[in-house]
Short mmCIF file of N, CA and C in Angstrom, two decimals:
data_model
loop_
_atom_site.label_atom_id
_atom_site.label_comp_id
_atom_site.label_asym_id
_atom_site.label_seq_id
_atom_site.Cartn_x
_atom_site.Cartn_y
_atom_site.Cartn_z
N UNK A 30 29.21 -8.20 6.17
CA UNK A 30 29.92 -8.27 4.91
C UNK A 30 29.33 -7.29 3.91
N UNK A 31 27.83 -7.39 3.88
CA UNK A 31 27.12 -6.22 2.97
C UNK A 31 27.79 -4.93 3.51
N UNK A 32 27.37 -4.49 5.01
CA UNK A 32 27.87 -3.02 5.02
C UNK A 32 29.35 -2.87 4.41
N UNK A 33 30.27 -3.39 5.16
CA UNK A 33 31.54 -3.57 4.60
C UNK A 33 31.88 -3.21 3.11
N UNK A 34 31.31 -3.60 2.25
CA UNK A 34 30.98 -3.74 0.66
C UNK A 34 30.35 -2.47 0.24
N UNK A 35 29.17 -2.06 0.88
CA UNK A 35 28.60 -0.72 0.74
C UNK A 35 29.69 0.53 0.89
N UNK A 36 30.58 0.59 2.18
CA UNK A 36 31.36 1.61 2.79
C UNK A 36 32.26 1.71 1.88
N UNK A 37 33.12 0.56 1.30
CA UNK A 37 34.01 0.75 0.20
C UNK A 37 33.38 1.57 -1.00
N UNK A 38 32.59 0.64 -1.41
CA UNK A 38 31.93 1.47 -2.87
C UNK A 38 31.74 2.93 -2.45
N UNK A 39 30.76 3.19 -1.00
CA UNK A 39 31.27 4.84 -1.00
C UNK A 39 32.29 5.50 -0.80
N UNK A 40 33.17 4.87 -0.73
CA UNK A 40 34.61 5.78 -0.28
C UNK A 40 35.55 5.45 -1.60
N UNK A 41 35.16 4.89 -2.68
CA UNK A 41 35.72 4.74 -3.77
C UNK A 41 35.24 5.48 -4.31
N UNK A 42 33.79 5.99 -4.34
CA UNK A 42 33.02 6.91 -4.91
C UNK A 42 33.61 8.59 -4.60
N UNK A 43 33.72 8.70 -2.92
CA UNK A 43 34.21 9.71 -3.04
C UNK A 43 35.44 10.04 -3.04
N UNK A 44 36.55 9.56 -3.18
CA UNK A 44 37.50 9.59 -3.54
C UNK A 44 37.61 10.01 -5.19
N UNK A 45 36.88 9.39 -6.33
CA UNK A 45 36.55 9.83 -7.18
C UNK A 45 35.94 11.34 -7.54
N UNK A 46 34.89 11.30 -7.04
CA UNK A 46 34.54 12.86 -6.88
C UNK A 46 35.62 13.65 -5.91
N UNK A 47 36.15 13.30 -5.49
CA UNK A 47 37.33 14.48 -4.94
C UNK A 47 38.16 14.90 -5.71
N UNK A 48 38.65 13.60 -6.68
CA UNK A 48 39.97 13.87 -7.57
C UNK A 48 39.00 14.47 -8.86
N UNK A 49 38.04 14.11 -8.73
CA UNK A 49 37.12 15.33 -10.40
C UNK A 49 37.14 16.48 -10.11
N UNK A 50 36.79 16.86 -8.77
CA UNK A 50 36.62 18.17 -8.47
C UNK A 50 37.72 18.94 -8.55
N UNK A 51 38.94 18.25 -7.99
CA UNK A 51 39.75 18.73 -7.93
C UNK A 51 40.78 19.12 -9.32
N UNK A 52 40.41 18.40 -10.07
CA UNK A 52 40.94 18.41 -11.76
C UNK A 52 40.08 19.84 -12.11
N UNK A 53 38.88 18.92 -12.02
CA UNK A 53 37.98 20.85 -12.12
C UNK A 53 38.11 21.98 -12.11
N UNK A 54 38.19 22.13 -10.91
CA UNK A 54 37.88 23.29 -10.07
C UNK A 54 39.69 23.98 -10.68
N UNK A 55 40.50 23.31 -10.28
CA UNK A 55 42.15 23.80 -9.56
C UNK A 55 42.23 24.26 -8.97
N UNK A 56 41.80 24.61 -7.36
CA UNK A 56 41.61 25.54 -6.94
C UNK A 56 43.29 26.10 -6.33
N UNK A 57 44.47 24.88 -6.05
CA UNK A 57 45.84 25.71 -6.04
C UNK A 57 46.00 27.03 -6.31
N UNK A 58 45.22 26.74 -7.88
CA UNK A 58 45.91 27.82 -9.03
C UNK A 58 45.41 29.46 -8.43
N UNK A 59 44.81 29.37 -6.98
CA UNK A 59 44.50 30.49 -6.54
C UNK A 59 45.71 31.19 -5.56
N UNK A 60 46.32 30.48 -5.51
CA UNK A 60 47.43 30.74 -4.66
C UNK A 60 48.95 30.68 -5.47
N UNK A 61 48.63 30.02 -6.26
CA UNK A 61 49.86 30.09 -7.62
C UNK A 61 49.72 31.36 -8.83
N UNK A 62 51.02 32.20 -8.37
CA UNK A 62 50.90 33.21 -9.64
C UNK A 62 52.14 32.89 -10.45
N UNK A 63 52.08 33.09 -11.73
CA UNK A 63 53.15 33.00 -12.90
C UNK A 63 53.38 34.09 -13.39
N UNK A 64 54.12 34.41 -12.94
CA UNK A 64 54.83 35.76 -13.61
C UNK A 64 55.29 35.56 -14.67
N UNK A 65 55.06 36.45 -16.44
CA UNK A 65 55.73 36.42 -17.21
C UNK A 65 56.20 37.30 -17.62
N UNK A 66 57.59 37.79 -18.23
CA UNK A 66 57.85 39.12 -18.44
C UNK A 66 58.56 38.90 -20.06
N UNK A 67 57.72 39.23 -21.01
CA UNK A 67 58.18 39.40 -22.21
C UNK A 67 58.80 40.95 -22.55
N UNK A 68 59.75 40.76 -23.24
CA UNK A 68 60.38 42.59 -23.89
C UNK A 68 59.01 42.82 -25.36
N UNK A 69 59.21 43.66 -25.56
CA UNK A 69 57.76 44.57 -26.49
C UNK A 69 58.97 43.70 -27.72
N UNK A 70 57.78 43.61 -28.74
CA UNK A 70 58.23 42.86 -30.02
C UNK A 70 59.15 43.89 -30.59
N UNK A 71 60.23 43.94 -31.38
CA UNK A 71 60.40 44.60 -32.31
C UNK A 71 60.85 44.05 -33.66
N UNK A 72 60.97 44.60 -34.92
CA UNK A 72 60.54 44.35 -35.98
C UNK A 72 62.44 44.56 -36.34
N UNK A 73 63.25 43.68 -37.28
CA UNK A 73 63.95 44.43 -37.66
C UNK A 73 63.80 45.10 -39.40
N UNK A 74 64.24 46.13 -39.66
CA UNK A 74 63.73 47.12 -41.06
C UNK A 74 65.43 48.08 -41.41
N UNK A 75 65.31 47.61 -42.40
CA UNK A 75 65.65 48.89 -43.17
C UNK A 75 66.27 50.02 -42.67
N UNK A 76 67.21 50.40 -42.70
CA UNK A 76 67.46 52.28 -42.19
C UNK A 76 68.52 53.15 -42.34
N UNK A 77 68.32 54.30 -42.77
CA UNK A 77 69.76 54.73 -43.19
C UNK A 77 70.78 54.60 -42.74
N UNK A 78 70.87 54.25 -41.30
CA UNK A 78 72.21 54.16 -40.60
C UNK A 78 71.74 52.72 -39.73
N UNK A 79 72.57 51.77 -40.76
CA UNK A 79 72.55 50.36 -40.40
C UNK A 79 73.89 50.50 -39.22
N UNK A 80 73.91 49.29 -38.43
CA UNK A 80 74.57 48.86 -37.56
C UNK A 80 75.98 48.04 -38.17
N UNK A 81 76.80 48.53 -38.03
CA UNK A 81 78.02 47.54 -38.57
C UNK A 81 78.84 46.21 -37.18
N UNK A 82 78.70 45.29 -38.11
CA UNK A 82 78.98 43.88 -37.08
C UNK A 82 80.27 44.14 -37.15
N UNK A 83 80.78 43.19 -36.12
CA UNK A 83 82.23 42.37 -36.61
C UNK A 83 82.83 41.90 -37.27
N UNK A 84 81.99 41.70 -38.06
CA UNK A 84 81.98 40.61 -39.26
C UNK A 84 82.04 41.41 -40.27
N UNK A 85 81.95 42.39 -40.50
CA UNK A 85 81.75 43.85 -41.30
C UNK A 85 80.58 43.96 -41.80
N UNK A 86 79.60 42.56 -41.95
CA UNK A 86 78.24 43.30 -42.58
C UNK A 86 77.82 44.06 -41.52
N UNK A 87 76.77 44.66 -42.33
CA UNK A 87 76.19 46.01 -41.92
C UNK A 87 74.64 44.96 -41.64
N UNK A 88 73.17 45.71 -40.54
CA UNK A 88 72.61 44.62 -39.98
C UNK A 88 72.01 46.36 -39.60
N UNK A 89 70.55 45.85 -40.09
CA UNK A 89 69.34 46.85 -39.89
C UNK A 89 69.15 47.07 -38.46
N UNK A 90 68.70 48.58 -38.74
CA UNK A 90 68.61 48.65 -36.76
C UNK A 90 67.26 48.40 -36.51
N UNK A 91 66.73 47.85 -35.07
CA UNK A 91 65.73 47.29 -35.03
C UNK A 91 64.31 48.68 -34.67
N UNK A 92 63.47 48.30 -35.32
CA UNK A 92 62.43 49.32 -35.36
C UNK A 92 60.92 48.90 -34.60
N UNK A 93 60.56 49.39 -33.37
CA UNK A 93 59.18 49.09 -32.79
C UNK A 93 58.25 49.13 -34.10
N UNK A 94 57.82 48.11 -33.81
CA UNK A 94 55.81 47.83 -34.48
C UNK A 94 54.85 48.80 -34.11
N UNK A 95 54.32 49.45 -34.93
CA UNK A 95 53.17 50.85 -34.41
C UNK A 95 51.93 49.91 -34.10
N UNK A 96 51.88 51.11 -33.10
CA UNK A 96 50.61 50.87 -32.10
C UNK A 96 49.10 50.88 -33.00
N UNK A 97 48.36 49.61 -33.25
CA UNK A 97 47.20 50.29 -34.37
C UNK A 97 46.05 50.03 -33.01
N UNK A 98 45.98 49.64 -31.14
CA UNK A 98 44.92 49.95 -30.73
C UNK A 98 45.48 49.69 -29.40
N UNK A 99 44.54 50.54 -28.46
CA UNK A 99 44.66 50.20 -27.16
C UNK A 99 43.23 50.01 -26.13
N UNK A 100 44.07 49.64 -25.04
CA UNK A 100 42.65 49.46 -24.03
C UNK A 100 43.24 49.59 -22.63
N UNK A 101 42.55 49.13 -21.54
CA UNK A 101 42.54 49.02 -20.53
C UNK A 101 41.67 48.18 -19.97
N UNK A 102 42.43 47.12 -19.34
CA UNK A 102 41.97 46.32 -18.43
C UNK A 102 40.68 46.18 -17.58
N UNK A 103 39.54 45.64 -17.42
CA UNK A 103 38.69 46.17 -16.02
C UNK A 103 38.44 44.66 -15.56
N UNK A 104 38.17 44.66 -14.48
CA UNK A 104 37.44 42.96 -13.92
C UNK A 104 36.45 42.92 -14.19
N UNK A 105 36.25 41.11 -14.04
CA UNK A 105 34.94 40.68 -14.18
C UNK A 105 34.85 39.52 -13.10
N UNK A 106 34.74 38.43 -13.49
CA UNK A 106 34.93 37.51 -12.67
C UNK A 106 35.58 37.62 -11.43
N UNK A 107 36.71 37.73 -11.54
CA UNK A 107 37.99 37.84 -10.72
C UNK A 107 38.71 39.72 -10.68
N UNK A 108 39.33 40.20 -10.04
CA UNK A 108 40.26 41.51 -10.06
C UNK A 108 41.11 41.22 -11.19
N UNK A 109 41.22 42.28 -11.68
CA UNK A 109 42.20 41.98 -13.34
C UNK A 109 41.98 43.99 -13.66
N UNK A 110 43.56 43.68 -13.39
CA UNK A 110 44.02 44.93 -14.25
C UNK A 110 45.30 45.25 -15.77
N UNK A 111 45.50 46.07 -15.92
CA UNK A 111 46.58 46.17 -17.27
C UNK A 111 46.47 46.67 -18.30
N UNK A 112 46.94 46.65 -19.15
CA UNK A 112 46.85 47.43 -20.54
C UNK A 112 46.81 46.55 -21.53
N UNK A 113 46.36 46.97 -22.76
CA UNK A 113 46.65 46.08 -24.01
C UNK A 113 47.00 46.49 -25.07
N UNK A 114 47.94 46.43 -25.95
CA UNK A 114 48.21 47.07 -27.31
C UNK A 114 48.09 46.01 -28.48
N UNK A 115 47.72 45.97 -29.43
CA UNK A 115 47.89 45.70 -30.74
C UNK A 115 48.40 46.39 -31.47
N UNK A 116 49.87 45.73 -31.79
CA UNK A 116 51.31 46.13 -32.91
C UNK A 116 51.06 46.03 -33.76
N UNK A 117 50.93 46.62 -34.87
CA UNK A 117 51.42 46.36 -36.55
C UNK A 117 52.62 46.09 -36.72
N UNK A 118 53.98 44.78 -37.20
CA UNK A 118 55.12 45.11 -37.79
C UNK A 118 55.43 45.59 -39.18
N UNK A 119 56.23 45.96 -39.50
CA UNK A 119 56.20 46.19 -41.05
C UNK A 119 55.74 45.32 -42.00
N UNK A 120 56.39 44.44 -41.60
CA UNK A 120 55.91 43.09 -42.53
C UNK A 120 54.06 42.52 -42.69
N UNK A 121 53.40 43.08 -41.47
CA UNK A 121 51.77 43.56 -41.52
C UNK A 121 51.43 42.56 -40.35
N UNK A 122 52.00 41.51 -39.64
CA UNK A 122 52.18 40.54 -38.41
C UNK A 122 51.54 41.97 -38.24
N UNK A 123 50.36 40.74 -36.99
CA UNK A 123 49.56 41.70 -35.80
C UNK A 123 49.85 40.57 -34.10
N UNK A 124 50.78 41.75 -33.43
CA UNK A 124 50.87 40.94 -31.96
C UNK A 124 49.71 41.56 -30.97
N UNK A 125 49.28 40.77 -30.21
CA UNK A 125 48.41 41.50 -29.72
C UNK A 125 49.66 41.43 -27.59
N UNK A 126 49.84 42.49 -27.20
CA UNK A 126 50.65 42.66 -26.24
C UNK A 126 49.72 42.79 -24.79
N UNK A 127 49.95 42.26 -23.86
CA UNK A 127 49.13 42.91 -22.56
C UNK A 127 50.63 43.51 -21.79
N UNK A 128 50.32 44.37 -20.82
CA UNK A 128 51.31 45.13 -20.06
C UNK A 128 50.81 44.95 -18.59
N UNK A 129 51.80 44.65 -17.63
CA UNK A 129 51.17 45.20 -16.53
C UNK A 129 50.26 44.44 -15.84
N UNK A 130 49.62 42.91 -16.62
CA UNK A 130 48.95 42.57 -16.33
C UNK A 130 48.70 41.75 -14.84
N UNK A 131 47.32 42.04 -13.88
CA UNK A 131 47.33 41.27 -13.18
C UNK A 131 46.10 40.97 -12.69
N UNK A 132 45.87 39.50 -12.75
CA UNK A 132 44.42 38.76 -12.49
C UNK A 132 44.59 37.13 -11.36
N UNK A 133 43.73 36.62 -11.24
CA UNK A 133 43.67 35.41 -10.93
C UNK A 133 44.43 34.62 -11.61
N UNK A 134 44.66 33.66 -11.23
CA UNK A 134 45.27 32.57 -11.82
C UNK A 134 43.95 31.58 -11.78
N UNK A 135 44.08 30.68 -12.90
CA UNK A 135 42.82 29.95 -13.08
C UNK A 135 42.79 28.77 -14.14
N UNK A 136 41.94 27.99 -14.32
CA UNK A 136 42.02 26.76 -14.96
C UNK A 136 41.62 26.87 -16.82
N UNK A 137 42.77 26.64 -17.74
CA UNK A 137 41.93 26.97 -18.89
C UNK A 137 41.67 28.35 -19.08
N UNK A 138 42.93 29.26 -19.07
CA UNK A 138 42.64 30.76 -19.31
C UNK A 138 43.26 30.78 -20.80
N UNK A 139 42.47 31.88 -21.36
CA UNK A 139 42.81 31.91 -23.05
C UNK A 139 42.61 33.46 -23.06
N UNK A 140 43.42 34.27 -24.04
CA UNK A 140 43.51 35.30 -24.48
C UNK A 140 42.85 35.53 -25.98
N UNK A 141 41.67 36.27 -25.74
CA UNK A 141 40.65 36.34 -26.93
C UNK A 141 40.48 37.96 -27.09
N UNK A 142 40.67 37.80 -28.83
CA UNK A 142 40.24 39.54 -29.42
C UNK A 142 38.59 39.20 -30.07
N UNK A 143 37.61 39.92 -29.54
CA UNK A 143 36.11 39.59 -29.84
C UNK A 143 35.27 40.85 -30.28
N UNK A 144 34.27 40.61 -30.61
CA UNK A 144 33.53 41.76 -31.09
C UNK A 144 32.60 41.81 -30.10
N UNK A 145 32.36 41.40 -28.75
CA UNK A 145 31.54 41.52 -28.11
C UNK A 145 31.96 43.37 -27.31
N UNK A 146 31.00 43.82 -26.90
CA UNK A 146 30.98 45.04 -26.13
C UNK A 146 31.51 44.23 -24.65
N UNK A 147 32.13 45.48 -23.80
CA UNK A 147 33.11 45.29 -22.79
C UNK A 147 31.70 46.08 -21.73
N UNK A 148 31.44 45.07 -21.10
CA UNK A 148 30.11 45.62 -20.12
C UNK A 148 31.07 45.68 -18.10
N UNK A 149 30.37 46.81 -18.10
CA UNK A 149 31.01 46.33 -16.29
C UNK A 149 30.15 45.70 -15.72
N UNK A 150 31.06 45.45 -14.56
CA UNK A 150 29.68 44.11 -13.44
C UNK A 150 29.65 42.88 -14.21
N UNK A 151 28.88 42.15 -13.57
CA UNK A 151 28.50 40.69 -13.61
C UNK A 151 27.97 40.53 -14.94
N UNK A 152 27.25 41.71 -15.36
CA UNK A 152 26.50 41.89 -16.84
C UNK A 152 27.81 41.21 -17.79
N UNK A 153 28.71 41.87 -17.68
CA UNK A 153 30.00 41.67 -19.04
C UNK A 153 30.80 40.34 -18.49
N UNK A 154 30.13 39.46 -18.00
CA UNK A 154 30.98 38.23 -17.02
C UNK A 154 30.67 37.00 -18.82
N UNK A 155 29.78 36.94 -19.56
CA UNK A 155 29.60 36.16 -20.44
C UNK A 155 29.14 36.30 -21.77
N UNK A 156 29.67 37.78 -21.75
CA UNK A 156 29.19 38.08 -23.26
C UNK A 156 29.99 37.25 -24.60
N UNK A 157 31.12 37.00 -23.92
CA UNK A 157 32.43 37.39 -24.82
C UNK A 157 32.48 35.85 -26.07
N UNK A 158 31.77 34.67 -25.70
CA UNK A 158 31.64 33.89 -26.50
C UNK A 158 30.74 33.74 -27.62
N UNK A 159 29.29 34.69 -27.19
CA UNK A 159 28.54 34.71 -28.19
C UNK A 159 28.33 35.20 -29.61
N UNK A 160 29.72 36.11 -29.92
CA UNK A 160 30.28 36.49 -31.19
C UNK A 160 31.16 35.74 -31.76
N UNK A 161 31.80 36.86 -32.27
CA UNK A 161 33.21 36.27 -33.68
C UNK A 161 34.04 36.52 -32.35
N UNK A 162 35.27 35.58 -32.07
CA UNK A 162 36.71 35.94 -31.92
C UNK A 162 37.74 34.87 -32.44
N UNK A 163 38.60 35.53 -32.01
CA UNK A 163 39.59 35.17 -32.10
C UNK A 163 40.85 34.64 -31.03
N UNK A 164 40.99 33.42 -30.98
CA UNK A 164 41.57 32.72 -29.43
C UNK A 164 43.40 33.17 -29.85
N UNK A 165 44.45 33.98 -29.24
CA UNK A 165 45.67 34.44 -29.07
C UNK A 165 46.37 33.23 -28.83
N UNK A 166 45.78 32.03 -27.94
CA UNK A 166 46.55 31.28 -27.05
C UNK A 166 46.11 31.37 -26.00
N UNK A 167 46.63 30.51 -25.13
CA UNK A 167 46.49 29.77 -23.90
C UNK A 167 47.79 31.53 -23.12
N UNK A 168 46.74 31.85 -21.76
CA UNK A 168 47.58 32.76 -21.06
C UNK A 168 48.78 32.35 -20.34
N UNK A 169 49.53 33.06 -20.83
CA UNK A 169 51.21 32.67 -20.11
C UNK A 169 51.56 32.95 -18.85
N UNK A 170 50.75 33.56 -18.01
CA UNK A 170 50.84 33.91 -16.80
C UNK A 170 50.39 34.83 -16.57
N UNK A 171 49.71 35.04 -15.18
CA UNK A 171 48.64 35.78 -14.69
C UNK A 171 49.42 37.16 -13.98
N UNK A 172 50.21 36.87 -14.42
CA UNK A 172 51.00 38.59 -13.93
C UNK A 172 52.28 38.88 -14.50
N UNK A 173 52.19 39.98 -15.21
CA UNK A 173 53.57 40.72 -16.29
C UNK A 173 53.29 41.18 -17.55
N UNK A 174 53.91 40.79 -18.41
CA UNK A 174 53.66 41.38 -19.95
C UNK A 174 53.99 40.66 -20.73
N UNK A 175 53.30 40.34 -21.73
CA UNK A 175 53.12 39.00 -22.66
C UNK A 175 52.73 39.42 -23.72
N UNK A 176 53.29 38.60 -25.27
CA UNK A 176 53.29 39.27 -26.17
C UNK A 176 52.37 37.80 -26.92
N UNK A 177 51.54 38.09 -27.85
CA UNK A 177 50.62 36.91 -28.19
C UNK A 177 50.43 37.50 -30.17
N UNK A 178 51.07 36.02 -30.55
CA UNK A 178 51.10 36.54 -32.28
C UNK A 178 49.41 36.27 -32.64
N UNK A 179 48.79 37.12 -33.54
CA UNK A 179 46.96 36.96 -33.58
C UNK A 179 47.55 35.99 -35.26
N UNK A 180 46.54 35.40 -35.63
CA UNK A 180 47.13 34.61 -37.02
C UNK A 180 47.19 35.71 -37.94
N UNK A 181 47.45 35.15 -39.05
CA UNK A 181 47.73 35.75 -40.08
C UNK A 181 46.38 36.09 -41.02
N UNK A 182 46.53 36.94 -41.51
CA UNK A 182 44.84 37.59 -42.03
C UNK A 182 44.12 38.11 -40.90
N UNK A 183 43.91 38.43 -39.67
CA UNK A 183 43.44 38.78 -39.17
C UNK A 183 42.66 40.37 -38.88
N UNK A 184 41.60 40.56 -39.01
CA UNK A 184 40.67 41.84 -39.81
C UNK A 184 39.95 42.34 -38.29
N UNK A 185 41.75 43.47 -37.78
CA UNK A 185 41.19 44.34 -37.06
C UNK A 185 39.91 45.04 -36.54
N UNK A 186 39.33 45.58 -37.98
CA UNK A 186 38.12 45.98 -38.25
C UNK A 186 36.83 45.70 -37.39
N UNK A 187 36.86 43.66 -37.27
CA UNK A 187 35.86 43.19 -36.96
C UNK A 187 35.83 42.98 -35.57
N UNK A 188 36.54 43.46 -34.66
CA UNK A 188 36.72 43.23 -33.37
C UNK A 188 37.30 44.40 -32.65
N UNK A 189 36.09 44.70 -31.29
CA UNK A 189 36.23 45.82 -30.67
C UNK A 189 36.76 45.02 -29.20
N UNK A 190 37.60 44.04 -28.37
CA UNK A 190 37.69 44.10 -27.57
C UNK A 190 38.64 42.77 -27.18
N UNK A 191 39.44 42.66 -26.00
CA UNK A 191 40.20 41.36 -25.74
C UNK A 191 39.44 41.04 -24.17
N UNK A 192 39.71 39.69 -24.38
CA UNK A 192 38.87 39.15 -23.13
C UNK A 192 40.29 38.48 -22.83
N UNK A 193 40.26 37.97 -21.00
CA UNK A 193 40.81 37.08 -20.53
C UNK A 193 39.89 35.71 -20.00
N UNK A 194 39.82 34.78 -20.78
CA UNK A 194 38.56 33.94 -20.94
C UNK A 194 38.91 32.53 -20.42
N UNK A 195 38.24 32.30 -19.37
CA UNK A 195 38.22 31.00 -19.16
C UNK A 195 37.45 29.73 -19.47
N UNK A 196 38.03 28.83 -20.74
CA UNK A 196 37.08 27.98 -21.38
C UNK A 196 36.39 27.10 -20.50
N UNK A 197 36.59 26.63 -19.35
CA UNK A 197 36.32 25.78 -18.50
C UNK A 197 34.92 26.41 -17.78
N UNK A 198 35.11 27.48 -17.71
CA UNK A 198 33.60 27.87 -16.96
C UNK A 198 32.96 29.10 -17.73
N UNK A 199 33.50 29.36 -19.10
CA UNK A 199 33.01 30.19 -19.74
C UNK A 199 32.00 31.61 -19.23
N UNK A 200 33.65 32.12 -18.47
CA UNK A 200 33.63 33.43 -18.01
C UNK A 200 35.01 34.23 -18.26
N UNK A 201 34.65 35.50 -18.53
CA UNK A 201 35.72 36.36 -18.85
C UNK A 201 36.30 37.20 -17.17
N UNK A 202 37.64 36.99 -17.21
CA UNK A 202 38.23 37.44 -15.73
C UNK A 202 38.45 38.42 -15.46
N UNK A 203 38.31 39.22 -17.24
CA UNK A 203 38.48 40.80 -17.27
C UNK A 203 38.47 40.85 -18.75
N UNK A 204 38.45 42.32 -19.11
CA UNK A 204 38.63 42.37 -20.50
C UNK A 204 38.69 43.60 -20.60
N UNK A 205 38.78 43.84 -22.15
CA UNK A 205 39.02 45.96 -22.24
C UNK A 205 38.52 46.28 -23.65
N UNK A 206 38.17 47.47 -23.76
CA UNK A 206 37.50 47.99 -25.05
C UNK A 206 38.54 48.24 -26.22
N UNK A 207 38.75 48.07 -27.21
CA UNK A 207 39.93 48.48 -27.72
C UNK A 207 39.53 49.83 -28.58
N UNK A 208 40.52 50.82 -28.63
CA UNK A 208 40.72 52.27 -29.11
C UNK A 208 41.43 52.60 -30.32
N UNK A 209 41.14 52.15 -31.54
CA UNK A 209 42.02 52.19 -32.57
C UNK A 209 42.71 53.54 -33.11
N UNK A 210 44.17 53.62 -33.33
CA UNK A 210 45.12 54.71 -33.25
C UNK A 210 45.11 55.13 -34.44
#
């Protein structure tokens, strides 16, 4: 009756630790990709030659957001490639855009603009929390092009770089230097 009693409690036990690990870890999410495909923001403005509706008003033609920085992708953790732009719209909204992007899929991925330096190798795997940033949001999918609004007030200035950051094991999956235009 004791062993009996013992065998349960361990197989309740590990059953427990299976389903933690497995909350944990996710490891699915290695075999699951999410493709997202956003169109590039545009702004509508002002312009000498407005668009005339049906309706007869006339309706601003729409004008791209200038480019105020770029980068390029490198791995860290995981393979991760792509591009990144940060838009200005007229209105002074800063989107921060990735292109192209493609990495792991993973548990707890967040899109961060930081002031940490963009190191290659294992070196640049945990820099990226020990400064100032700024969290975009939760990543929309680990492959395509995604457009992420940064808040409002946000001071270009103080940040040289975007990470793809996973809060759960506080490692970056890739990240890029940014190049201001």
């Amino acid at each position: 009756m004791k062993r009996k009693r013992v065998l349960a409690v361990v197989a309740v036990g590990l059953v427990v630790a299976v389903a933690a690990g497995l909350y944990w870890f996710q490891p699915w999410k290695l075999w699951v990709n999410e493709t997202v495909q956003e169109a590039a923001p545009v702004v509508a403005q002002p312009s000498a030659q407005p668009t005339a509706q049906p309706s007869g008003r006339a309706t601003p033609a729409p004008k791209e957001p200038s480019v105020v920085a770029t980068g390029a992708l490198i791995s860290h953790e995981h393979t991760t490639s792509g591009d990144v732009r940060i838009l200005r719209g007229a209105d002074g909204s800063l989107v921060l855009r990735l292109e192209n992007l493609d990495t792991s899929n993973g548990p707890d991925l967040r899109v961060w603009l930081t002031d940490a330096p963009v190191i290659p190798g294992k070196d640049g795997w945990f820099v990226f929390d020990d400064g100032a940033y700024v969290s975009a949001g939760k990543l929309k999918g680990n492959k395509g092009s995604q457009n992420y609004t940064l808040p409002a007030g946000t001071d270009l200035a103080r940040y040289s770089s975007v990470t793809i950051w996973c809060e759960r094991f506080s490692v970056s999956f890739g990240a890029a230097a940014l190049t201001k235009v």
